[in-house]
């Protein structure tokens, strides 16, 4: 949220999934938050660029919550 040209950061809590209970700070109340967790790579390619793999988890904002802490619920079917 922006007030008088100043970015306002708000506290949010993630519900469910691998980041359950994690508290974060968000600006502008995004509708979706992505959480990533690095994955181990077995037998990386011997040539070419190094690769990194991350598991992706999606959390969607609960629009019923209008005051801090905002809430984001785990979306198990995304992306």
PDB file of C-alpha atoms in Angstrom:
ATOM      1  CA  UNK A   1       0.000   0.000   0.000  1.00  0.00           C
ATOM      2  CA  UNK A   2       1.298   3.469  -0.796  1.00  0.00           C
ATOM      3  CA  UNK A   3       0.410   6.527   1.270  1.00  0.00           C
ATOM      4  CA  UNK A   4       1.575   9.949   0.085  1.00  0.00           C
ATOM      5  CA  UNK A   5       4.181   8.356  -2.188  1.00  0.00           C
ATOM      6  CA  UNK A   6       5.677   6.261   0.637  1.00  0.00           C
ATOM      7  CA  UNK A   7       5.568   2.472   0.449  1.00  0.00           C
ATOM      8  CA  UNK A   8       3.794   0.963   3.436  1.00  0.00           C
ATOM      9  CA  UNK A   9       4.928  -2.508   4.467  1.00  0.00           C
ATOM     10  CA  UNK A  10       2.437  -4.825   6.180  1.00  0.00           C
ATOM     11  CA  UNK A  11       2.867  -8.049   8.096  1.00  0.00           C
ATOM     12  CA  UNK A  12       1.336 -11.188   6.606  1.00  0.00           C
ATOM     13  CA  UNK A  13       1.136 -14.796   7.781  1.00  0.00           C
ATOM     14  CA  UNK A  14       1.286 -17.847   5.499  1.00  0.00           C
ATOM     15  CA  UNK A  15      -1.264 -20.578   6.243  1.00  0.00           C
ATOM     16  CA  UNK A  16      -0.713 -24.226   5.321  1.00  0.00           C
ATOM     17  CA  UNK A  17       1.858 -25.811   3.054  1.00  0.00           C
ATOM     18  CA  UNK A  18       5.594 -25.936   3.670  1.00  0.00           C
ATOM     19  CA  UNK A  19       5.804 -22.344   4.985  1.00  0.00           C
ATOM     20  CA  UNK A  20       2.898 -22.642   7.438  1.00  0.00           C
ATOM     21  CA  UNK A  21       3.064 -19.951  10.117  1.00  0.00           C
ATOM     22  CA  UNK A  22       5.841 -17.983   8.431  1.00  0.00           C
ATOM     23  CA  UNK A  23       5.478 -14.234   8.958  1.00  0.00           C
ATOM     24  CA  UNK A  24       6.549 -11.965   6.108  1.00  0.00           C
ATOM     25  CA  UNK A  25       6.391  -8.271   5.171  1.00  0.00           C
ATOM     26  CA  UNK A  26       4.579  -7.303   1.943  1.00  0.00           C
ATOM     27  CA  UNK A  27       4.025  -4.023   0.099  1.00  0.00           C
ATOM     28  CA  UNK A  28       0.945  -3.202  -1.985  1.00  0.00           C
ATOM     29  CA  UNK A  29      -0.959  -6.312  -0.806  1.00  0.00           C
ATOM     30  CA  UNK A  30       0.000  -8.663  -3.656  1.00  0.00           C
ATOM     31  CA  UNK A  31      -2.644 -11.234  -4.557  1.00  0.00           C
ATOM     32  CA  UNK A  32      -0.122 -14.067  -4.758  1.00  0.00           C
ATOM     33  CA  UNK A  33       3.130 -14.831  -2.949  1.00  0.00           C
ATOM     34  CA  UNK A  34       5.583 -17.462  -4.181  1.00  0.00           C
ATOM     35  CA  UNK A  35       7.782 -19.423  -1.814  1.00  0.00           C
ATOM     36  CA  UNK A  36      10.705 -21.422  -3.161  1.00  0.00           C
ATOM     37  CA  UNK A  37      12.827 -24.118  -1.604  1.00  0.00           C
ATOM     38  CA  UNK A  38      16.095 -25.232  -3.231  1.00  0.00           C
ATOM     39  CA  UNK A  39      16.293 -28.806  -4.485  1.00  0.00           C
ATOM     40  CA  UNK A  40      19.452 -30.929  -4.710  1.00  0.00           C
ATOM     41  CA  UNK A  41      20.600 -31.653  -8.256  1.00  0.00           C
ATOM     42  CA  UNK A  42      21.933 -35.152  -8.890  1.00  0.00           C
ATOM     43  CA  UNK A  43      24.331 -35.601 -11.787  1.00  0.00           C
ATOM     44  CA  UNK A  44      24.483 -31.976 -12.955  1.00  0.00           C
ATOM     45  CA  UNK A  45      25.465 -31.465 -16.592  1.00  0.00           C
ATOM     46  CA  UNK A  46      29.229 -31.702 -17.133  1.00  0.00           C
ATOM     47  CA  UNK A  47      29.203 -28.965 -19.734  1.00  0.00           C
ATOM     48  CA  UNK A  48      27.189 -25.811 -20.192  1.00  0.00           C
ATOM     49  CA  UNK A  49      25.805 -23.499 -17.563  1.00  0.00           C
ATOM     50  CA  UNK A  50      25.248 -24.635 -14.009  1.00  0.00           C
ATOM     51  CA  UNK A  51      21.620 -25.310 -13.169  1.00  0.00           C
ATOM     52  CA  UNK A  52      19.645 -24.661 -10.019  1.00  0.00           C
ATOM     53  CA  UNK A  53      16.293 -26.244  -9.235  1.00  0.00           C
ATOM     54  CA  UNK A  54      13.756 -24.923  -6.741  1.00  0.00           C
ATOM     55  CA  UNK A  55      10.384 -26.256  -5.639  1.00  0.00           C
ATOM     56  CA  UNK A  56       7.707 -23.568  -6.062  1.00  0.00           C
ATOM     57  CA  UNK A  57       4.796 -23.068  -3.671  1.00  0.00           C
ATOM     58  CA  UNK A  58       1.983 -20.554  -4.191  1.00  0.00           C
ATOM     59  CA  UNK A  59       0.056 -18.704  -1.484  1.00  0.00           C
ATOM     60  CA  UNK A  60      -3.032 -16.592  -2.299  1.00  0.00           C
ATOM     61  CA  UNK A  61      -4.219 -13.629  -0.250  1.00  0.00           C
ATOM     62  CA  UNK A  62      -7.367 -14.103   1.799  1.00  0.00           C
ATOM     63  CA  UNK A  63      -9.442 -11.084   0.704  1.00  0.00           C
ATOM     64  CA  UNK A  64     -11.635 -11.342   3.812  1.00  0.00           C
ATOM     65  CA  UNK A  65      -8.712 -10.210   5.965  1.00  0.00           C
ATOM     66  CA  UNK A  66      -8.305  -6.438   5.704  1.00  0.00           C
ATOM     67  CA  UNK A  67      -6.051  -5.641   8.688  1.00  0.00           C
ATOM     68  CA  UNK A  68      -2.645  -6.851   9.809  1.00  0.00           C
ATOM     69  CA  UNK A  69      -1.613  -9.514   9.867  1.00  0.00           C
ATOM     70  CA  UNK A  70      -2.796 -10.209   6.332  1.00  0.00           C
ATOM     71  CA  UNK A  71      -3.288 -13.881   5.515  1.00  0.00           C
ATOM     72  CA  UNK A  72      -2.109 -15.935   2.560  1.00  0.00           C
ATOM     73  CA  UNK A  73      -3.384 -19.492   2.163  1.00  0.00           C
ATOM     74  CA  UNK A  74      -1.456 -22.319   0.523  1.00  0.00           C
ATOM     75  CA  UNK A  75      -2.744 -23.174  -2.970  1.00  0.00           C
ATOM     76  CA  UNK A  76      -1.918 -26.848  -3.473  1.00  0.00           C
ATOM     77  CA  UNK A  77      -3.091 -26.927  -7.099  1.00  0.00           C
ATOM     78  CA  UNK A  78      -0.915 -24.069  -8.395  1.00  0.00           C
ATOM     79  CA  UNK A  79       0.761 -23.350 -10.671  1.00  0.00           C
TER      80      UNK A  79
END
